[in-house]
Structures are given as structure tokens and as C-alpha cells.
Amino acid sequence: MEPKICLFVSFLFLYFVSLQADTLQTYLIQLHPHGLTSSMITSKHHWHLSFIEQIISSQEDPSSRLLYSYHSAMEGFAAQLSESELEYLQKLPDVIAIRPDRSFQLQTTYSYKFLGLNRPTSGGAWRSSHFGYGTIIGVLDTGVWPESPSFDDQGMPPVPKKWRGICQEGQNFNASNCNKKLIGARFFARGHRAASMSSSPNIIQPYVSPRDSQGHGTHTASTAAGASVPVASVLGNGAGVARGMAPGAHVAVYKVCWFSGCYSSDILAAMDVAITDGVDVLSLSLGGFPSPLFDDSIAIGSFRAMEHGISVVCAAGNNGPLQNSVANEAPWIATVGASTLGRRFPAIVRMSNGELLYGESMYPGNQISNLQKELELVYVTSGDDRGSEFCLRGSLPKKKVQGKMVICDRGINGRAEKGEAVKEAGGAAMILANTVINLEEDSVDVHVLPATLIGFAEAIRLKAYINSVRRARARIIFGGTVIGRSRAPAVAQFSARGPSFYNPTILKPDVIAPGVNIIAAWPQNLGPTSLPEDSRRVNFTVMSGTSMACPHVSGIAALIHSAHPKWTPAAIKSALMTTADANDHFGKPIMDGNKPAGVFAIGAGHINPERAINPGLVYDITTDEYITHLCTLRYTKSEILEITHKNVSCQEILQMNRGFSLNYPSISVIFKNGKKIKMMQRRLTNVGSPNSIYSVEVMAPEGVKVRVQPQRLVFKNINQSLNYKIWFISKKRSPGKDKMSFAQGQLTWIHSGNSSFYRVRSPISVTWK
């Protein structure tokens, strides 16, 4: 019997392998823009279908495999393929690249005041740009809650004539949900559905429509361009007037993110449509880990958007403070890190020994009657209660935490979810304790029970106190909303850091913007924590992340576009970068934890919209210059074709552009292999006043001598461009093998006239390899 058993097992194994080989996965197939076979087909859609027809049986409908046809963001399509079908397509002459569908993650009132947008000056950013009137911001996210007061269209101008988008109908969403503020809404779910069917076929997604099921998209869209809402707060906290950065701009929403993530096939489909719809700015509060530009769907789609005059703004990611963690590295993308605001929500822990621990919380102060007296502290870490120190659901024994104040370490599960776990176990209150990973980060939540978040240093003190007494006790003192007493902005602990992993000659992130404890619109079918158990309902809630920083810059980019509609995306980004602040509102260097922030944390600095509207000079960049830059990265001909859809010869390009450096607003210098001298060239265009003279001021990086020629730029006319050269001479030795060292400085062009004053600043990073 044994041989038969072995044969049967072998048969099952081979059958299993064959099933695995035939499993369908989603791929993005990029085609040559001037394909050899395209002229033989009546339409691009039918051309794309013809590739599928070659690999399936005659009985199968090719359209059942085709998810999307791309025309604007990329030439190609998304389809479900088996491994054998994939191998066949890779051999076809018109196929230039095939990439697996990838999942990207979301990078998640007062901020407009903090940025100075509400100043009553005639030359202010809001008034100079007419509040962004006529500009369209496309937001790729989790959708929108159209009934939010932030999308009320009272006082809005008519929908721009150039708009070609639609209000797509779907579950609990129809054309009447759009108006002069929310002028368009679509959803893209085919990539998500394909992934869900192969991994979790029983997942049910609420709102298969542009309607927001998670809140993130509503929050980011309102941050970028929300209407004025006079009485806004989160259960009484942070009360004030809520406004987006560009309250007069129109919003178009493209739902690409679902509970399982945001798939590149859906993202690229949304970008493809947004380009033809007529948006002016694309805001993407999503991303992943760094990847080569030719393997990055967002980089590829945004290149085509840039060619159509669309500014693309992306989140830098939440993987800070790790070095080289910045995502969305393409030089034609504005990459945004996160900063803090000068607004706090103190919730102080008073221990029974009289010592105070500073914490923060947005738990509503009118619901704290149960904390008028001290509670016993408990920190569950021993026994069989695995994960109890993180307060995972089901990990806390009721007999240990009933009626007590529970200490929960940050990590693994969500902050608000920890509070629900404590509440379910009978706990009366919670202290969230930062770990060495979070340090002093202070992202607050609207907890389901009285709770506060303390920093890592305070957590060490708290745990030392618990271990020093038999029965430790404490209470939480909630202090409401406090504005202007702390140094701000500062770099958010979670904000991703440079240098760019795959493109170190470009300094990333580009800028930082408010991304911590941001109050913005929220769906009225979700509680402020978004937990299903949270029955509270609000119009606004608080969130933190580079996801929140990104729409701040998207909105300000819309203001600049409205004030200067003929500017290129590169000019708009230059205005944002060269006017950014390196100092906080107290006039001192922006801090990163307990030290001054470096350029790999803040890029050019913290956005200053008042100055960005009128920057004086801009560093503009053409499409051809981006292509030359790609050649300097030693990308192959086919890799550059994947990104740019252009067939170029890098050998010829580099021969004609010897010593080329991209005309970027920031400067990244790399000394390697013992090289001591580096020369770069830049070009400035006058967008300020005619007959202007600018003088250069250099703060040289340590260990580097910097020489600039010429030292004065004399502009006679508006839109006149002038070049200058910079020589960097290293005065230090290169570090040892497999080591690097860094230094930073800045170069500023200054104009001081009778009626105008401009400072056009470029940060400098120097790396020795």
C-alpha cells in the first residue's frame, strides 16, 4: 500500500503546485507609448484587450481580466494574470515593464492661524490668491463625507469651465452630493477587490462609492480646502473657526484607499482620470517605503501629471526618525514631512507622592467626574497575560484592573484601541506610556475613557514610582486647550527622514508642515476614535501623521496656483521651499527632539504661505532637465522610458550637458572616492520686481569652502532668468570604508529695495562617502 500512498501524495502535491502557478495576481503592464501593434487597433482600450486575448482561452471574456486601461498617467493596463501568462507577456515587444500591484498605506482649525493665513494684510496669502478661487485640488484618499459642513458651497464661485470630471454614483452616494465646493467624486476599487478576493474573500466593504468609510479622506480634503465653519471643536476641545488652507478652492475626491490598503492599480487609475478631469493640484497622503523611480507607480503617474501642469504633493511617510526612511522621493513631487503646532491639550498626571507628569489628551473635560479622586495604578506585565503591557484586547484580567488606572505601553495596536481594551476589562482610566521608539511624541486622541499620553522620560519616572511603593495612586488633571506657550513648530518624531535612499543628489523631504494633532472634518457615522464601539458622533476630530501635513501644502500650492496660474509645478514648489522657515515662532532653530533639526528632517524648512505667494525668485525645471537628471542616476534607457514615456539616449544627453546638476531649490553635495571639488550650476527666474539686484549670502557647511560666481544677480525684467555657479571645496578627509559623515549650511539670495524685500534661501547638505 505504501507505493500507492506515496503516489497519491505526490499527485496532490503536483496538483497543489499547479493551482499555485495558475493563481491570478494583479499586475500593471506598461506598454511602449508608440507601440508597434497599436496602430492596428481602433482604440487604446481594444489594444490593451488584445494582449489579454493572446493569453486566455477563446471561451474566456478578456474584459473579465482587465481591471483598468491607463492613457494619461501611464500607457498600459492593469490585469489579473497567472505566472505563465505573465512570462508570455514579458516577451512581447510592446511590453516595456510589468510590476506587481502593491499596497500603499495612509500616512496618518488652528493650523491656518499658526501659518499666518488669517493676517488682515492686503498682501496676505489668502487675499493675494482670492482664497484659492478657481483652483481644483484632487485628493486621492478614502473618499469623502459630503454632508460635512466643511464641504458647504455657500459663497463659492461657479464650477470652472475646464472641469471635465463627474460625480460618480454608488452606494449611499449620488450626483446631488456634489456642489460648487465638492465638484467631483469617483471611486476605484478593482485592484482592491482583486486583492481581497485572493486573500480575504469574505471581507465586506461598506460604501462601495466615493463615500468615506474611514474618515481619513474627509479629514485630508477639508484640511486642504475646507469651507469656513464658525463653531468647530472636538467635544469642546480646540474650539474655533475651522478652515482649509485654500477655503475658496474646489475639491475633487478620488477614493482609492480601502480597509485593506491603497493599491497601486487603483491609485494609477485615479491619477489617469484626474489628469483628464482638469485638476490643478493632486494631494496624496499615502506612500510606502522608498523604491527606485522606475518601480514607483506614484512617481510614474506624477511625472505625467507634472507634464500637464499639475502640482503633485505627497506625504513623506511616518517611518521616522529612521534615516533614509523618506518615501515619494521623485524630484517632481513635493514631499512633505510633519511638524507640531503651538497648541496643546494638557492632561497632567499627579502621583500620590506629589510629583507631576506632563501628558496630553483630548478626552472631553466635562466627563471626568470619576477622576476627582486618586485611583490605584496598575501596570500588568507578568504571568500569563501575554501582551498585557500593550493593553491588547482580551489581555487584561478584570480582577487586576477593575476600577483602576491602567498603564499601557505604546505599540502593536492603536492608541484609542488600548483605551477600549482597558474599558472592556473594567478599568477606570488609562495612562499611555511612550516607549524608546516614540520618545516624546505627543499625538493625542479623543479616548473612550479618561486617559492621557506621557512621553518616554515621564514613563520611566512613572514606572519607577510604581515599583517604589506598595500601592501607587494617581489622578489626571485635564487642562483644556492651551495655545502659544510652547516652542513650535518642531519636527514630529514619526516624520520620515532623509537622505533620499535611491536619489541622494536630491534633498528630501522638501518641506515640513503641521501634521500633529490636526483638527479637521469627520464623517458623522463614525465616532471620533473610529472604533466601532465608539457611539459618540462629531463633525470634527483630531489626527496626526504626514497624511495631515500633506494637504496643508496641497492647499497652499493651490493658493500659489490661483495667484500665479501660469507658473509651472516646479516654480510653485520652489516658492514653497525657498521661503520656508528654518526657525520657529520664537526665532530659534526648529527643534528635532532635544537638538536643532537637520536638513534631512526639515528639508528647506517649515512652510510660510505669506512669503511663498511672493517669493521674488524661483528655480524652474523643464521636463528635459528632469530626464537629464535621470540619466545622471545611471538609469537605463528602458527604465527612463518607463518613467517618462520618452525614448532617449543618455550618452548623447550627458555629452551635451557635462557637469549637469538639476536646477533644484535645495542643494545636495556628495563627496566620494576622495574627490575634493564639486561644481554645480543653478538658474533663477525673477518673479518679483523689475530692476532688482540680489546679493548672495552663504553659511558654509563645516569642513567645506563655498565659492559663488557671480555674487550679485541683476534682474532688469520680470521673468528674466540668470545663472550662477557654486564650487564646493572639501577641507576634510573622507570617512573610512562603509562610513558616511554629514554637514549642512545654506545659500541665500537677498534683495532689499525701496518697496520690496526678498530672501531666497536654499539649504545645503554635504555628504562624505
mmCIF file of C-alpha atoms in Angstrom, residues 454-683:
data_model
loop_
_atom_site.group_PDB
_atom_site.id
_atom_site.type_symbol
_atom_site.label_atom_id
_atom_site.label_comp_id
_atom_site.label_asym_id
_atom_site.label_seq_id
_atom_site.Cartn_x
_atom_site.Cartn_y
_atom_site.Cartn_z
ATOM 1 C CA ILE A 454 3.021 60.787 28.541
ATOM 2 C CA GLY A 455 6.487 60.895 26.981
ATOM 3 C CA PHE A 456 9.229 58.308 27.372
ATOM 4 C CA ALA A 457 11.107 60.215 30.088
ATOM 5 C CA GLU A 458 7.894 60.653 32.091
ATOM 6 C CA ALA A 459 7.058 56.959 31.574
ATOM 7 C CA ILE A 460 10.370 55.966 33.161
ATOM 8 C CA ARG A 461 9.577 58.144 36.193
ATOM 9 C CA LEU A 462 6.057 56.720 36.462
ATOM 10 C CA LYS A 463 7.219 53.100 36.384
ATOM 11 C CA ALA A 464 9.967 53.842 38.899
ATOM 12 C CA TYR A 465 7.323 55.309 41.221
ATOM 13 C CA ILE A 466 5.084 52.219 40.868
ATOM 14 C CA ASN A 467 7.989 49.954 41.790
ATOM 15 C CA SER A 468 8.935 52.066 44.802
ATOM 16 C CA VAL A 469 5.641 51.898 46.737
ATOM 17 C CA ARG A 470 3.218 49.166 47.764
ATOM 18 C CA ARG A 471 0.084 50.808 46.326
ATOM 19 C CA ALA A 472 0.775 53.563 43.795
ATOM 20 C CA ARG A 473 -2.036 56.033 43.178
ATOM 21 C CA ALA A 474 -2.575 58.975 40.821
ATOM 22 C CA ARG A 475 -5.155 61.221 39.193
ATOM 23 C CA ILE A 476 -5.345 63.021 35.826
ATOM 24 C CA ILE A 477 -5.856 66.791 35.720
ATOM 25 C CA PHE A 478 -7.310 67.865 32.374
ATOM 26 C CA GLY A 479 -6.310 71.379 31.288
ATOM 27 C CA GLY A 480 -8.398 72.026 28.159
ATOM 28 C CA THR A 481 -6.753 73.814 25.209
ATOM 29 C CA VAL A 482 -3.599 75.899 25.626
ATOM 30 C CA ILE A 483 -2.184 77.967 22.731
ATOM 31 C CA GLY A 484 1.163 79.687 22.202
ATOM 32 C CA ARG A 485 3.095 78.681 25.324
ATOM 33 C CA SER A 486 5.357 76.053 23.741
ATOM 34 C CA ARG A 487 8.063 76.312 21.094
ATOM 35 C CA ALA A 488 6.689 75.487 17.681
ATOM 36 C CA PRO A 489 6.978 74.319 15.048
ATOM 37 C CA ALA A 490 9.151 71.322 15.877
ATOM 38 C CA VAL A 491 9.747 68.155 13.876
ATOM 39 C CA ALA A 492 7.280 65.355 14.580
ATOM 40 C CA GLN A 493 9.014 62.265 15.933
ATOM 41 C CA PHE A 494 7.305 59.997 13.383
ATOM 42 C CA SER A 495 8.064 62.172 10.350
ATOM 43 C CA ALA A 496 10.231 60.279 7.836
ATOM 44 C CA ARG A 497 13.822 61.435 7.436
ATOM 45 C CA GLY A 498 16.274 61.738 4.575
ATOM 46 C CA PRO A 499 18.622 61.463 2.930
ATOM 47 C CA SER A 500 16.858 60.022 -0.076
ATOM 48 C CA PHE A 501 17.740 56.337 -0.329
ATOM 49 C CA TYR A 502 17.620 55.948 -4.113
ATOM 50 C CA ASN A 503 18.199 59.562 -5.152
ATOM 51 C CA PRO A 504 20.664 61.143 -2.681
ATOM 52 C CA THR A 505 21.560 64.015 -5.030
ATOM 53 C CA ILE A 506 18.108 65.449 -4.221
ATOM 54 C CA LEU A 507 17.472 66.601 -0.652
ATOM 55 C CA LYS A 508 14.235 65.150 0.722
ATOM 56 C CA PRO A 509 11.805 65.853 2.356
ATOM 57 C CA ASP A 510 11.235 69.191 0.614
ATOM 58 C CA VAL A 511 9.424 70.963 3.460
ATOM 59 C CA ILE A 512 7.589 70.259 6.688
ATOM 60 C CA ALA A 513 4.066 71.391 7.605
ATOM 61 C CA PRO A 514 1.633 70.959 10.518
ATOM 62 C CA GLY A 515 0.893 67.260 10.998
ATOM 63 C CA VAL A 516 0.431 66.712 14.741
ATOM 64 C CA ASN A 517 -2.971 66.962 16.448
ATOM 65 C CA ILE A 518 -4.727 68.433 13.424
ATOM 66 C CA ILE A 519 -8.468 69.058 13.817
ATOM 67 C CA ALA A 520 -10.485 68.657 10.615
ATOM 68 C CA ALA A 521 -13.775 67.301 9.253
ATOM 69 C CA TRP A 522 -15.023 63.811 10.115
ATOM 70 C CA PRO A 523 -17.836 61.529 8.898
ATOM 71 C CA GLN A 524 -20.951 61.715 11.029
ATOM 72 C CA ASN A 525 -21.387 57.940 11.076
ATOM 73 C CA LEU A 526 -18.089 57.386 12.925
ATOM 74 C CA GLY A 527 -17.041 58.092 16.476
ATOM 75 C CA PRO A 528 -14.032 60.382 16.920
ATOM 76 C CA THR A 529 -11.764 57.370 17.521
ATOM 77 C CA SER A 530 -13.246 55.488 14.510
ATOM 78 C CA LEU A 531 -13.632 52.431 16.744
ATOM 79 C CA PRO A 532 -16.885 50.528 16.069
ATOM 80 C CA GLU A 533 -17.676 50.596 19.813
ATOM 81 C CA ASP A 534 -17.438 54.414 19.931
ATOM 82 C CA SER A 535 -21.060 55.635 19.757
ATOM 83 C CA ARG A 536 -20.181 59.339 20.054
ATOM 84 C CA ARG A 537 -20.768 61.459 16.928
ATOM 85 C CA VAL A 538 -18.796 64.550 15.893
ATOM 86 C CA ASN A 539 -18.291 66.779 12.847
ATOM 87 C CA PHE A 540 -14.562 67.122 13.555
ATOM 88 C CA THR A 541 -11.817 65.020 15.089
ATOM 89 C CA VAL A 542 -8.076 65.070 15.639
ATOM 90 C CA MET A 543 -5.475 63.102 13.663
ATOM 91 C CA SER A 544 -1.686 63.085 13.334
ATOM 92 C CA GLY A 545 0.671 61.999 10.575
ATOM 93 C CA THR A 546 2.438 63.207 7.462
ATOM 94 C CA SER A 547 -1.002 62.463 5.979
ATOM 95 C CA MET A 548 -2.170 65.614 7.745
ATOM 96 C CA ALA A 549 0.903 67.645 6.734
ATOM 97 C CA CYS A 550 0.476 66.843 3.040
ATOM 98 C CA PRO A 551 -2.913 68.589 2.495
ATOM 99 C CA HIS A 552 -1.614 71.722 4.222
ATOM 100 C CA VAL A 553 0.960 72.047 1.449
ATOM 101 C CA SER A 554 -1.555 70.974 -1.215
ATOM 102 C CA GLY A 555 -3.834 73.799 -0.143
ATOM 103 C CA ILE A 556 -1.028 76.355 -0.124
ATOM 104 C CA ALA A 557 0.109 75.130 -3.557
ATOM 105 C CA ALA A 558 -3.473 75.834 -4.697
ATOM 106 C CA LEU A 559 -3.223 79.386 -3.320
ATOM 107 C CA ILE A 560 0.008 79.953 -5.260
ATOM 108 C CA HIS A 561 -1.548 78.498 -8.420
ATOM 109 C CA SER A 562 -4.544 80.790 -8.023
ATOM 110 C CA ALA A 563 -2.279 83.832 -7.621
ATOM 111 C CA HIS A 564 0.056 82.737 -10.445
ATOM 112 C CA PRO A 565 -1.904 80.450 -12.804
ATOM 113 C CA LYS A 566 0.875 80.323 -15.421
ATOM 114 C CA TRP A 567 3.553 79.040 -13.035
ATOM 115 C CA THR A 568 4.837 75.516 -13.533
ATOM 116 C CA PRO A 569 4.669 72.890 -10.758
ATOM 117 C CA ALA A 570 8.440 73.320 -10.314
ATOM 118 C CA ALA A 571 8.046 77.082 -9.834
ATOM 119 C CA ILE A 572 5.270 76.541 -7.278
ATOM 120 C CA LYS A 573 7.407 74.054 -5.358
ATOM 121 C CA SER A 574 10.372 76.433 -5.491
ATOM 122 C CA ALA A 575 8.219 79.182 -3.959
ATOM 123 C CA LEU A 576 7.234 76.826 -1.133
ATOM 124 C CA MET A 577 10.829 75.786 -0.483
ATOM 125 C CA THR A 578 12.869 78.992 -0.813
ATOM 126 C CA THR A 579 10.540 80.910 1.534
ATOM 127 C CA ALA A 580 10.320 78.179 4.194
ATOM 128 C CA ASP A 581 11.456 78.940 7.741
ATOM 129 C CA ALA A 582 14.415 77.304 9.470
ATOM 130 C CA ASN A 583 13.467 78.988 12.764
ATOM 131 C CA ASP A 584 10.407 78.523 14.950
ATOM 132 C CA HIS A 585 7.952 81.219 16.050
ATOM 133 C CA PHE A 586 10.307 82.223 18.862
ATOM 134 C CA GLY A 587 13.074 82.971 16.343
ATOM 135 C CA LYS A 588 15.148 79.974 17.421
ATOM 136 C CA PRO A 589 16.168 76.945 15.315
ATOM 137 C CA ILE A 590 13.386 74.412 14.733
ATOM 138 C CA MET A 591 13.954 71.521 17.108
ATOM 139 C CA ASP A 592 14.038 67.803 16.457
ATOM 140 C CA GLY A 593 13.592 66.289 19.908
ATOM 141 C CA ASN A 594 16.231 67.856 22.142
ATOM 142 C CA LYS A 595 18.506 69.073 19.315
ATOM 143 C CA PRO A 596 18.239 71.560 16.424
ATOM 144 C CA ALA A 597 16.669 69.931 13.378
ATOM 145 C CA GLY A 598 18.869 68.981 10.448
ATOM 146 C CA VAL A 599 18.061 69.330 6.762
ATOM 147 C CA PHE A 600 17.259 65.602 6.493
ATOM 148 C CA ALA A 601 14.383 66.229 8.931
ATOM 149 C CA ILE A 602 13.010 69.568 7.679
ATOM 150 C CA GLY A 603 14.299 69.867 4.107
ATOM 151 C CA ALA A 604 14.084 73.538 3.196
ATOM 152 C CA GLY A 605 12.145 74.246 6.391
ATOM 153 C CA HIS A 606 8.633 74.937 7.624
ATOM 154 C CA ILE A 607 6.184 76.326 5.072
ATOM 155 C CA ASN A 608 5.469 80.065 5.193
ATOM 156 C CA PRO A 609 2.487 80.769 2.900
ATOM 157 C CA GLU A 610 2.653 84.532 3.327
ATOM 158 C CA ARG A 611 6.123 84.616 1.759
ATOM 159 C CA ALA A 612 5.514 81.746 -0.674
ATOM 160 C CA ILE A 613 2.843 83.759 -2.529
ATOM 161 C CA ASN A 614 5.517 86.320 -3.479
ATOM 162 C CA PRO A 615 8.932 84.591 -3.392
ATOM 163 C CA GLY A 616 10.875 87.057 -5.556
ATOM 164 C CA LEU A 617 12.809 84.391 -7.471
ATOM 165 C CA VAL A 618 12.076 80.781 -8.431
ATOM 166 C CA TYR A 619 14.103 77.787 -9.546
ATOM 167 C CA ASP A 620 12.176 76.437 -12.528
ATOM 168 C CA ILE A 621 12.755 72.992 -14.067
ATOM 169 C CA THR A 622 11.828 71.706 -17.519
ATOM 170 C CA THR A 623 10.818 68.165 -18.456
ATOM 171 C CA ASP A 624 14.078 67.740 -20.384
ATOM 172 C CA GLU A 625 16.069 68.695 -17.277
ATOM 173 C CA TYR A 626 14.290 66.006 -15.246
ATOM 174 C CA ILE A 627 15.215 63.491 -17.952
ATOM 175 C CA THR A 628 18.864 64.600 -17.862
ATOM 176 C CA HIS A 629 18.793 64.160 -14.091
ATOM 177 C CA LEU A 630 17.548 60.583 -14.525
ATOM 178 C CA CYS A 631 20.488 59.981 -16.835
ATOM 179 C CA THR A 632 22.871 61.148 -14.096
ATOM 180 C CA LEU A 633 21.376 58.444 -11.850
ATOM 181 C CA ARG A 634 22.625 55.912 -14.436
ATOM 182 C CA TYR A 635 19.154 54.651 -15.178
ATOM 183 C CA THR A 636 18.956 52.511 -18.297
ATOM 184 C CA LYS A 637 17.189 53.565 -21.476
ATOM 185 C CA SER A 638 14.242 51.273 -20.707
ATOM 186 C CA GLU A 639 13.995 52.484 -17.091
ATOM 187 C CA ILE A 640 13.815 56.112 -18.223
ATOM 188 C CA LEU A 641 11.206 55.120 -20.814
ATOM 189 C CA GLU A 642 9.112 53.587 -18.002
ATOM 190 C CA ILE A 643 9.166 56.860 -16.039
ATOM 191 C CA THR A 644 8.956 59.470 -18.801
ATOM 192 C CA HIS A 645 7.419 57.623 -21.790
ATOM 193 C CA LYS A 646 10.303 59.057 -23.807
ATOM 194 C CA ASN A 647 12.936 57.136 -25.742
ATOM 195 C CA VAL A 648 16.225 58.926 -25.051
ATOM 196 C CA SER A 649 19.967 58.396 -25.388
ATOM 197 C CA CYS A 650 21.649 59.232 -22.098
ATOM 198 C CA GLN A 651 25.059 59.099 -23.732
ATOM 199 C CA GLU A 652 24.131 61.939 -26.066
ATOM 200 C CA ILE A 653 22.290 63.881 -23.349
ATOM 201 C CA LEU A 654 25.195 63.751 -20.889
ATOM 202 C CA GLN A 655 27.718 64.680 -23.583
ATOM 203 C CA MET A 656 25.715 67.850 -24.249
ATOM 204 C CA ASN A 657 25.237 68.566 -20.521
ATOM 205 C CA ARG A 658 28.618 67.928 -18.944
ATOM 206 C CA GLY A 659 28.664 68.711 -15.223
ATOM 207 C CA PHE A 660 24.857 68.860 -15.154
ATOM 208 C CA SER A 661 23.050 69.383 -11.867
ATOM 209 C CA LEU A 662 19.280 69.626 -11.581
ATOM 210 C CA ASN A 663 18.018 73.180 -11.020
ATOM 211 C CA TYR A 664 16.559 72.160 -7.656
ATOM 212 C CA PRO A 665 15.734 74.712 -4.917
ATOM 213 C CA SER A 666 17.808 72.780 -2.349
ATOM 214 C CA ILE A 667 21.406 71.634 -2.789
ATOM 215 C CA SER A 668 22.796 68.170 -2.043
ATOM 216 C CA VAL A 669 26.549 67.695 -2.413
ATOM 217 C CA ILE A 670 28.179 64.278 -2.286
ATOM 218 C CA PHE A 671 31.948 63.810 -1.983
ATOM 219 C CA LYS A 672 33.021 60.246 -2.658
ATOM 220 C CA ASN A 673 36.121 58.322 -3.647
ATOM 221 C CA GLY A 674 38.307 61.065 -2.206
ATOM 222 C CA LYS A 675 37.010 63.785 -4.550
ATOM 223 C CA LYS A 676 37.633 67.273 -3.141
ATOM 224 C CA ILE A 677 35.882 69.710 -5.510
ATOM 225 C CA LYS A 678 32.284 69.770 -6.722
ATOM 226 C CA MET A 679 30.796 72.390 -9.042
ATOM 227 C CA MET A 680 27.067 72.990 -9.502
ATOM 228 C CA GLN A 681 25.023 75.423 -11.535
ATOM 229 C CA ARG A 682 21.656 76.954 -10.780
ATOM 230 C CA ARG A 683 19.229 79.202 -12.678
#
